[in-house]
PDB file of C-alpha atoms in Angstrom:
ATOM      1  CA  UNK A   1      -0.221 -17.374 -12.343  1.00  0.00           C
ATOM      2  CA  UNK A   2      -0.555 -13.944 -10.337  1.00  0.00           C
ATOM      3  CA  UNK A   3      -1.715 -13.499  -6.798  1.00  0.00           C
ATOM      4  CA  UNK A   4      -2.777 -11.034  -4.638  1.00  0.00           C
ATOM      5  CA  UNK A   5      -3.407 -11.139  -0.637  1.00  0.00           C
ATOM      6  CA  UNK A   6      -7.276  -9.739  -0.051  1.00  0.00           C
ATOM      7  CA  UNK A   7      -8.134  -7.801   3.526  1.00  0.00           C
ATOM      8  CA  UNK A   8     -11.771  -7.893   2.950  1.00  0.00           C
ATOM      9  CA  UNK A   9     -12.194 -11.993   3.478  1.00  0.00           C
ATOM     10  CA  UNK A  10     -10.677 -14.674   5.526  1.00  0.00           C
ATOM     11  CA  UNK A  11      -9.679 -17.962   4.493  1.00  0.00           C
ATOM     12  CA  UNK A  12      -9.946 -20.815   7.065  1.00  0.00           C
ATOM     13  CA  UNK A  13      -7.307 -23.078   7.160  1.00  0.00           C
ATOM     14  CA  UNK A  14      -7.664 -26.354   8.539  1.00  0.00           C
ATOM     15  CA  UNK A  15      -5.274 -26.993  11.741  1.00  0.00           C
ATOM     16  CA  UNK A  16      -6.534 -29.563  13.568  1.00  0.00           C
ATOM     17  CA  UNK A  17      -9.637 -29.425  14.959  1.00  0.00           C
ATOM     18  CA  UNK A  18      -9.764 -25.621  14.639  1.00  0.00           C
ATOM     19  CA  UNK A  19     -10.013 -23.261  11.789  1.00  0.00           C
ATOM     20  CA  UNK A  20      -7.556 -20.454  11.743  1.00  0.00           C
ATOM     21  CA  UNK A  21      -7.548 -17.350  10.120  1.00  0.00           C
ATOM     22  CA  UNK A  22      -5.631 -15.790   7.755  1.00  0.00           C
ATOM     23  CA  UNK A  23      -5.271 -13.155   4.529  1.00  0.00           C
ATOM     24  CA  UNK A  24      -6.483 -14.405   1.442  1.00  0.00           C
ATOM     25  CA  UNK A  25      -5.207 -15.180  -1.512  1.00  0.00           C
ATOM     26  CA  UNK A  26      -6.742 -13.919  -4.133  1.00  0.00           C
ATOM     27  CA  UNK A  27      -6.123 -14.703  -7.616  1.00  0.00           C
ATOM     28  CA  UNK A  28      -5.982 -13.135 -10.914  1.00  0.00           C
ATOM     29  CA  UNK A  29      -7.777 -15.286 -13.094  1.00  0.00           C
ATOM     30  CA  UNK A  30     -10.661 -15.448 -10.801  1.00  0.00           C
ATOM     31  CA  UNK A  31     -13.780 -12.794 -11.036  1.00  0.00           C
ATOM     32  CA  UNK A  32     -14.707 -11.881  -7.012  1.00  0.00           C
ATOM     33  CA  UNK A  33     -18.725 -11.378  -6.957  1.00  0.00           C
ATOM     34  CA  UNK A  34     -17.767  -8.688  -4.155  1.00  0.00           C
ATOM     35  CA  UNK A  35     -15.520  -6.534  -6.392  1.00  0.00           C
ATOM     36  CA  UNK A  36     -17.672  -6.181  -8.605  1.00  0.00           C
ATOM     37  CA  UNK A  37     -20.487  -5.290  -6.699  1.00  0.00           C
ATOM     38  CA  UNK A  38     -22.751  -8.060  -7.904  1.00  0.00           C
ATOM     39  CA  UNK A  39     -25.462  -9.625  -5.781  1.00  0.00           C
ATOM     40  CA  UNK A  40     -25.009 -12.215  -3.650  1.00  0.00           C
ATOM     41  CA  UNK A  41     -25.240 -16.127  -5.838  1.00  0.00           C
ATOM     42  CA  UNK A  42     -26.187 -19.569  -4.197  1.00  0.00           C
ATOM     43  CA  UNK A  43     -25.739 -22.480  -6.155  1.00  0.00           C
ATOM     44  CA  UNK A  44     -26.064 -26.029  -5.114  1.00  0.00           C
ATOM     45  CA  UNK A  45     -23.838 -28.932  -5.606  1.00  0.00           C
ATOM     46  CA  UNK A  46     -24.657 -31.650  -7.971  1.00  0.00           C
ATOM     47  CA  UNK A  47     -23.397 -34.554  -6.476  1.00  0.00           C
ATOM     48  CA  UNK A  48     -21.528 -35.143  -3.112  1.00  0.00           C
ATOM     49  CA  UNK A  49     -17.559 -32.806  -3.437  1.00  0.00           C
ATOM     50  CA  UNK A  50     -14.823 -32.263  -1.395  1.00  0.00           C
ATOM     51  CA  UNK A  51     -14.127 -28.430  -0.830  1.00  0.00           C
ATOM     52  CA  UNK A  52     -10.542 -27.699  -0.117  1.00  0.00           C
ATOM     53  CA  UNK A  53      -8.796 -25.194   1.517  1.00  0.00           C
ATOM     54  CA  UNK A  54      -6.438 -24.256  -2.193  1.00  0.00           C
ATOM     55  CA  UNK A  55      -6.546 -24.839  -5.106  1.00  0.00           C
ATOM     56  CA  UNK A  56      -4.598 -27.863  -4.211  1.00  0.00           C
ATOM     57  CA  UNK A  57      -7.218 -30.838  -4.635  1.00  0.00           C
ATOM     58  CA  UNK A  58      -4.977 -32.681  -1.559  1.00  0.00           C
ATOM     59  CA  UNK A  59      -5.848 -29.991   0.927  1.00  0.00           C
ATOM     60  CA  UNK A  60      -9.711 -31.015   1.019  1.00  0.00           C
ATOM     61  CA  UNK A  61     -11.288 -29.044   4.217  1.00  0.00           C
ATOM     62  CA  UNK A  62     -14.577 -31.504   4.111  1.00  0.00           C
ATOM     63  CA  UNK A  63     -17.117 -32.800   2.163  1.00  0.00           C
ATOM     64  CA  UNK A  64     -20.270 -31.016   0.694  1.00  0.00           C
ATOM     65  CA  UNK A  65     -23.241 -33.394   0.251  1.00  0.00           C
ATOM     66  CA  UNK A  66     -25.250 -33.446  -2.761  1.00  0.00           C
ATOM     67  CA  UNK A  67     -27.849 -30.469  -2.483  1.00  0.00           C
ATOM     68  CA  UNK A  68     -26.029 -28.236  -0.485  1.00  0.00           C
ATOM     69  CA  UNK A  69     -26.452 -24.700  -1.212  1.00  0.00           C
ATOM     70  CA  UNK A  70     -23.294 -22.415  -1.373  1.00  0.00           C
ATOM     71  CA  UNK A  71     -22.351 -18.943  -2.041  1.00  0.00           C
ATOM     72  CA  UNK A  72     -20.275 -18.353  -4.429  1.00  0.00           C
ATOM     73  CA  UNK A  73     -17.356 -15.732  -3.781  1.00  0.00           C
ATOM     74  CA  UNK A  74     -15.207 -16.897  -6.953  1.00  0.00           C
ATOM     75  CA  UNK A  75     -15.825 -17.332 -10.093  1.00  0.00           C
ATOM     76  CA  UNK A  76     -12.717 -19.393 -11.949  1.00  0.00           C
ATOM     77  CA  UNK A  77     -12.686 -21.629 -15.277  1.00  0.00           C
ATOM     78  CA  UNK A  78     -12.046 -25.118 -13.354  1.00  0.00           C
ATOM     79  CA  UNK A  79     -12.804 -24.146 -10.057  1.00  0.00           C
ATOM     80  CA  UNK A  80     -15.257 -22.074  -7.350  1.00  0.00           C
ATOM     81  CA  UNK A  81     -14.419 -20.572  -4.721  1.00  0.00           C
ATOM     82  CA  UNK A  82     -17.525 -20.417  -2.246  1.00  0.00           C
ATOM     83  CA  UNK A  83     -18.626 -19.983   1.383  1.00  0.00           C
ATOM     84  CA  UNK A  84     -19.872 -23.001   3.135  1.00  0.00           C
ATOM     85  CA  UNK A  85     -20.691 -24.573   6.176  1.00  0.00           C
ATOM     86  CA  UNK A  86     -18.845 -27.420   7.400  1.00  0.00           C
ATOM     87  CA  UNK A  87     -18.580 -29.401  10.778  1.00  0.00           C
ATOM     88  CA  UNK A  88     -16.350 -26.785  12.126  1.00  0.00           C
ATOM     89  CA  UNK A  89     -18.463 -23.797  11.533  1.00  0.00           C
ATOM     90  CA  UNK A  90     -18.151 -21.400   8.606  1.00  0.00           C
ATOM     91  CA  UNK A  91     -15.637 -22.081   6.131  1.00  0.00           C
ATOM     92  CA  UNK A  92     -14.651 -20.724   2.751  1.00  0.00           C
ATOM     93  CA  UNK A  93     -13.025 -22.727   0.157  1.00  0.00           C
ATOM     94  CA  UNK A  94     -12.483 -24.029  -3.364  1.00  0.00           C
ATOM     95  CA  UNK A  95     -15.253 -26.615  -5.402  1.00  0.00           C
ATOM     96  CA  UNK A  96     -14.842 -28.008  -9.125  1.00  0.00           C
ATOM     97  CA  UNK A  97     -17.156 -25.941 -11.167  1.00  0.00           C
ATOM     98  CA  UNK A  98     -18.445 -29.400 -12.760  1.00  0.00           C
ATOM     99  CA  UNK A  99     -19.889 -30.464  -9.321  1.00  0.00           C
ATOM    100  CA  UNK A 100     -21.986 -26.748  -8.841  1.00  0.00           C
ATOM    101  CA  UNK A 101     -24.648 -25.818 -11.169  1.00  0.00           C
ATOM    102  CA  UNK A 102     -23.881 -23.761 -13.780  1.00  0.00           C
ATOM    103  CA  UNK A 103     -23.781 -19.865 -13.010  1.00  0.00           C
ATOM    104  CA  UNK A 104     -26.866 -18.015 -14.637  1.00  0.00           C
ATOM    105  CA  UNK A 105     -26.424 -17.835 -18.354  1.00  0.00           C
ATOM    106  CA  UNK A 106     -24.125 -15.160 -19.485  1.00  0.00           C
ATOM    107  CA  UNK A 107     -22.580 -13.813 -15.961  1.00  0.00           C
ATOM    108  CA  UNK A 108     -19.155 -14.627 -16.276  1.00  0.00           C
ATOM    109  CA  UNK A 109     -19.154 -13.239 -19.741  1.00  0.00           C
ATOM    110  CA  UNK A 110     -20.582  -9.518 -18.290  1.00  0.00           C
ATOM    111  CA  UNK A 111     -17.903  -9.839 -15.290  1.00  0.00           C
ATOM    112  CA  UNK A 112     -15.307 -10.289 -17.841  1.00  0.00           C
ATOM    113  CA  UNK A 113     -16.156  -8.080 -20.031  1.00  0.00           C
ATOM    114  CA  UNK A 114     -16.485  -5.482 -16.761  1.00  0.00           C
ATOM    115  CA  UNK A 115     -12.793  -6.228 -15.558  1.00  0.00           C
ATOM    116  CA  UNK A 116     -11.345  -5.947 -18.848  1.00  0.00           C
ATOM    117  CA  UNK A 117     -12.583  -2.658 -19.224  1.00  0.00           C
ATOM    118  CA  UNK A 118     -11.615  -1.495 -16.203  1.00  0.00           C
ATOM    119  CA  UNK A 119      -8.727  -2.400 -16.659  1.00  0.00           C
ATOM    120  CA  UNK A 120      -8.240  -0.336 -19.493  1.00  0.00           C
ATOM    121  CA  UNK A 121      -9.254   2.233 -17.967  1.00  0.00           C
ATOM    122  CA  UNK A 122      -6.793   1.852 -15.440  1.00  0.00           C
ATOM    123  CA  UNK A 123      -3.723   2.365 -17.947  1.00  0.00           C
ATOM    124  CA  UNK A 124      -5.789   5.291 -19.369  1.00  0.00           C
ATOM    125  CA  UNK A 125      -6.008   6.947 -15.655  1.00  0.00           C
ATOM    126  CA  UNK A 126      -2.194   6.500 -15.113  1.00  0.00           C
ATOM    127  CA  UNK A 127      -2.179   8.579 -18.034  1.00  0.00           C
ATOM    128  CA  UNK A 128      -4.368  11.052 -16.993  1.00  0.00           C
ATOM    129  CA  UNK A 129      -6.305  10.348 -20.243  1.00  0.00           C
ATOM    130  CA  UNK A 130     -10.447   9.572 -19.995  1.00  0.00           C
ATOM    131  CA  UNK A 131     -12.387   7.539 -22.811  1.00  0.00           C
ATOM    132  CA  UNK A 132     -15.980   6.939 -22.817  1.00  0.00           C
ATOM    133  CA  UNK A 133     -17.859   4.537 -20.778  1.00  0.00           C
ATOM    134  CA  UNK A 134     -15.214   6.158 -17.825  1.00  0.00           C
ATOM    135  CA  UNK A 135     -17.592   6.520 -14.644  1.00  0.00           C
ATOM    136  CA  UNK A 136     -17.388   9.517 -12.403  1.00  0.00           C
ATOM    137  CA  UNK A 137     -14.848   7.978  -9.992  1.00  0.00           C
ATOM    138  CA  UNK A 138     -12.691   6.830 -13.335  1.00  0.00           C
ATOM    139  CA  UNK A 139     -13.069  10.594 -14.842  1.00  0.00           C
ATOM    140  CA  UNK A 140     -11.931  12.332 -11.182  1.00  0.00           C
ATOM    141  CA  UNK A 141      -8.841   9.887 -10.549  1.00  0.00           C
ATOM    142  CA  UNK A 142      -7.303  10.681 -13.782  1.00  0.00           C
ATOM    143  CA  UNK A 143      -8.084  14.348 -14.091  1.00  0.00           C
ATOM    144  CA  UNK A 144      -8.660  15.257 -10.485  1.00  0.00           C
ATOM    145  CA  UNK A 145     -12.081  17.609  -9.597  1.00  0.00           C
ATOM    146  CA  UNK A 146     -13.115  19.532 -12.171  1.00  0.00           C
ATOM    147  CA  UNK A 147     -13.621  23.231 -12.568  1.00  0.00           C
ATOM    148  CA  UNK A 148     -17.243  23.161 -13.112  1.00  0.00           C
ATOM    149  CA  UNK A 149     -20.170  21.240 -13.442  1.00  0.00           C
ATOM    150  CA  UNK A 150     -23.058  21.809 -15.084  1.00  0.00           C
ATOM    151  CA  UNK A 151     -26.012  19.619 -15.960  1.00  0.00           C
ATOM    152  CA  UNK A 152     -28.223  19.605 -19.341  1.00  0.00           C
ATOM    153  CA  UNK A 153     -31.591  17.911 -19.709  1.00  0.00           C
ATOM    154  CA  UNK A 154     -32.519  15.567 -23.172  1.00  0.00           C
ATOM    155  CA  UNK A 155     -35.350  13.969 -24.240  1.00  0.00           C
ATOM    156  CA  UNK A 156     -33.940  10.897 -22.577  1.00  0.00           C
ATOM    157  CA  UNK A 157     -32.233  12.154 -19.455  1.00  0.00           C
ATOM    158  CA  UNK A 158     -30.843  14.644 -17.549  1.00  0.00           C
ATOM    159  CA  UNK A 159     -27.206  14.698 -18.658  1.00  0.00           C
ATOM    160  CA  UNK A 160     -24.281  16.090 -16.712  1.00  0.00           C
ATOM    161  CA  UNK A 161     -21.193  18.251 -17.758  1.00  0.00           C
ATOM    162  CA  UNK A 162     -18.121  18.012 -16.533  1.00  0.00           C
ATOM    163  CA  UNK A 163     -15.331  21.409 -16.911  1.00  0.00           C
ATOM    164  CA  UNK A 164     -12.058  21.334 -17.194  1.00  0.00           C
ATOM    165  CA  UNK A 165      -9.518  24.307 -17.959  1.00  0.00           C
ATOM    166  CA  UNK A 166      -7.260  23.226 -20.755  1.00  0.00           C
ATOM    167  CA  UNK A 167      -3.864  25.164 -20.730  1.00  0.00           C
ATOM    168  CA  UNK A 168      -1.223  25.418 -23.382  1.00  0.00           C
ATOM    169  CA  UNK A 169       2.380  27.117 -23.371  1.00  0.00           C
ATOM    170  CA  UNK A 170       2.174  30.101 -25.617  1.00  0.00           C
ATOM    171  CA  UNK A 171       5.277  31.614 -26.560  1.00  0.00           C
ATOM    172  CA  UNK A 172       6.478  35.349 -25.403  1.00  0.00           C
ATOM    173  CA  UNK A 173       9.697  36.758 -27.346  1.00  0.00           C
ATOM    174  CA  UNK A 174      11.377  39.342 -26.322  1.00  0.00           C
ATOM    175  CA  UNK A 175      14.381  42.067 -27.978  1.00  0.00           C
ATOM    176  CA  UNK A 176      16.886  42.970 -26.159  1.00  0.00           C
ATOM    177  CA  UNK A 177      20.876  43.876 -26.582  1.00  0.00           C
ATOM    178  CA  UNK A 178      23.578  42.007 -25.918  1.00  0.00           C
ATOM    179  CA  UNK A 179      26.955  43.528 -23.909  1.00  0.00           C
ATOM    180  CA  UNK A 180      28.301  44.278 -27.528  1.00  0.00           C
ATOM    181  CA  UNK A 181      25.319  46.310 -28.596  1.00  0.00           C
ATOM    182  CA  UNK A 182      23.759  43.411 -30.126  1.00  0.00           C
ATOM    183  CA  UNK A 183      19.978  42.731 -30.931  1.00  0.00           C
ATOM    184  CA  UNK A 184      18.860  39.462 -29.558  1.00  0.00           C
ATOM    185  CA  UNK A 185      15.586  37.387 -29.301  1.00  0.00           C
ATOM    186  CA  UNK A 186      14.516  35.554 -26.461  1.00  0.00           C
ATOM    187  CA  UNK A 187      11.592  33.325 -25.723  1.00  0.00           C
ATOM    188  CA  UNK A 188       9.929  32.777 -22.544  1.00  0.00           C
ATOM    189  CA  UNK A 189       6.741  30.488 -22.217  1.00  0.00           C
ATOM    190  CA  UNK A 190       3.908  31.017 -20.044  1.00  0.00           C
ATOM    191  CA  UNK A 191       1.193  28.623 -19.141  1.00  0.00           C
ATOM    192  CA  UNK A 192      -1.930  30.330 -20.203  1.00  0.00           C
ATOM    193  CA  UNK A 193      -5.786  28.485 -20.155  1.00  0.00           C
ATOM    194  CA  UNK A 194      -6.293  28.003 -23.655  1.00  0.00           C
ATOM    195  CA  UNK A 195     -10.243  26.449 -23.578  1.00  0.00           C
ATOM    196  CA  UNK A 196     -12.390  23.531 -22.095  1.00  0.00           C
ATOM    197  CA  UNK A 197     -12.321  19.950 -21.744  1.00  0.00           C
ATOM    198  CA  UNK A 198     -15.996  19.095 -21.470  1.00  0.00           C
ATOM    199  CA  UNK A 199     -17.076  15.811 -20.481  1.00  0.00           C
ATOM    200  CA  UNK A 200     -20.686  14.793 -20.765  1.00  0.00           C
ATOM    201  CA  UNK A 201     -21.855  11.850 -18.322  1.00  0.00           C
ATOM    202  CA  UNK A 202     -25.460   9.872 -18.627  1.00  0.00           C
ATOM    203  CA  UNK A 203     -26.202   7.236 -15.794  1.00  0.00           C
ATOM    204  CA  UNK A 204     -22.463   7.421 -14.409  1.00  0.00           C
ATOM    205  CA  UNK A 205     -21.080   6.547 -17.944  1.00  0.00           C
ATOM    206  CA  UNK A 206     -19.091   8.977 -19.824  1.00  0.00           C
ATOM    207  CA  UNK A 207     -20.848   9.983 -23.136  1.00  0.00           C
ATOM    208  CA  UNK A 208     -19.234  12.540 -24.734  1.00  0.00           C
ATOM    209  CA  UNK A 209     -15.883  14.115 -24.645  1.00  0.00           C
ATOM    210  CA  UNK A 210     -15.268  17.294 -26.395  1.00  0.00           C
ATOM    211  CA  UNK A 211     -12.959  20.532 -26.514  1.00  0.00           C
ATOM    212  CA  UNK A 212     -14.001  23.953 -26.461  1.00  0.00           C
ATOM    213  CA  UNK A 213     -11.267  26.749 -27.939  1.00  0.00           C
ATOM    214  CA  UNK A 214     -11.433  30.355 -25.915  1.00  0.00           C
ATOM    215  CA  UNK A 215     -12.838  32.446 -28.060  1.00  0.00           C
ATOM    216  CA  UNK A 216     -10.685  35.452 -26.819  1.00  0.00           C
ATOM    217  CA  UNK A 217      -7.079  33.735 -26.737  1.00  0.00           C
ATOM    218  CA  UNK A 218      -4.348  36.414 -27.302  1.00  0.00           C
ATOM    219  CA  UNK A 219      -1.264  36.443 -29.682  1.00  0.00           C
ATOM    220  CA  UNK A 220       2.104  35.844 -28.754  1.00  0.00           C
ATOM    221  CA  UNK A 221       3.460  39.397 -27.583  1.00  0.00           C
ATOM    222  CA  UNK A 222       6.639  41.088 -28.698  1.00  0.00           C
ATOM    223  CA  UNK A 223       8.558  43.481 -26.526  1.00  0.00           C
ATOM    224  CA  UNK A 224      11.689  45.729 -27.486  1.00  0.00           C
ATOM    225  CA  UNK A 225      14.192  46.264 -24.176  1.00  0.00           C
ATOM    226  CA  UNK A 226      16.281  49.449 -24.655  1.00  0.00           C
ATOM    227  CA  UNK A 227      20.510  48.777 -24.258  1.00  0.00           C
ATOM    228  CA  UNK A 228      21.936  49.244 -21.051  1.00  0.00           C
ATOM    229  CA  UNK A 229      24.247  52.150 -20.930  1.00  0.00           C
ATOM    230  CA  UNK A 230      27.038  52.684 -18.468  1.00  0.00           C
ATOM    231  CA  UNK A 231      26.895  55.614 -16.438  1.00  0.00           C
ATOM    232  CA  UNK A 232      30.506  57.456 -15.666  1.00  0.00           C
TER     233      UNK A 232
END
């Protein structure tokens, strides 16, 4: 099981009579309320619970009596983790989920759901690809700032369009003679803007994506080099 140290929460540690601080832990297979941006939950315990200081049932920080309202931070399959008071001031710590009531009705499922996309769009932005449902932060870290914006209004909202220049390698050839008189070809590429990436947001969410062609795109040139001649 994956886990990553957090800088924006402390865990308190039991030493003695005083609670230290340190980084937190935070795991993988948990959904964090605050990442996500969701509003703050209280739920209250069912029955009287120990809440530790791991996920360690052995390293129980104090009891919770039966009532007690908590916040949760965590959401986990087995196990909470949630902010608390305890004798020793504010604490934060894990609960079994069987001892809290339950979450409201289809949360966990929408946080899923909302970190599983993200992080597909995560692989997509270290490709500097962009899907729909991308936000505008999404769209900007995988193709940078775009070239122009402009914004459209529908029936049902104002829309907004995002430009990028699209370029492509177009081939140049070129005649020349070699040192034994000779006729030769050579090709040269140039990077050249060859149309439009156009991406259409609605309410932060990407929409459509779409590809305009310049209309005035020119053909691969041709030019003919004269042999060098010596001069006595």
């Amino acid at each position: 099981m994956r886990c990553r140290v957090s800088t924006f929460a402390v865990l308190y540690l039991l030493c003695g009579a005083a609670a230290l601080p340190a980084a937190e832990v935070r795991y993988d297979d948990v959904i964090y309320l605050d990442e996500w941006k969701q509003s703050l939950l209280h739920l209250k315990t069912l029955y009287r619970t120990p809440i530790d200081s791991s996920r360690d049932p052995r390293s129980v920080l104090a009891y919770l009596a039966q009532g007690e309202v908590v916040e949760v931070v965590g959401l986990g399959e087995t196990q909470h983790y949630v902010a608390a008071r305890i004798a020793t001031g504010a604490a934060r710590g894990w609960v079994d989920a069987q001892a809290l009531e339950a979450p409201p009705a289809g949360l966990l499922t929408k946080l899923r759901a909302r970190r599983e996309k993200a992080q597909a769009h995560r692989e997509l932005i270290e490709r500097h690809e962009v899907t729909v449902t991308m936000t505008r932060a999404e769209v900007q870290a995988s193709l940078g700032k775009p070239d122009r914006i402009s914004r459209v209004r529908t029936r049902e909202a104002t829309q907004e369009q995002w430009f990028y220049i699209v370029y492509k390698y177009r081939p140049y050839y070129m005649q020349s003679y070699d040192s034994n008189g000779q006729l030769q070809q050579v090709v040269s590429y140039r990077r050249e803007p060859a149309g439009h990436k156009v991406i259409t947001f609605q309410n932060d969410e990407v929409v459509v994506i779409a590809e305009e062609q310049e209309g005035n795109a020119r053909p691969p040139s041709a030019m003919a080099v004269p042999p060098t001649r010596a001069v006595n």
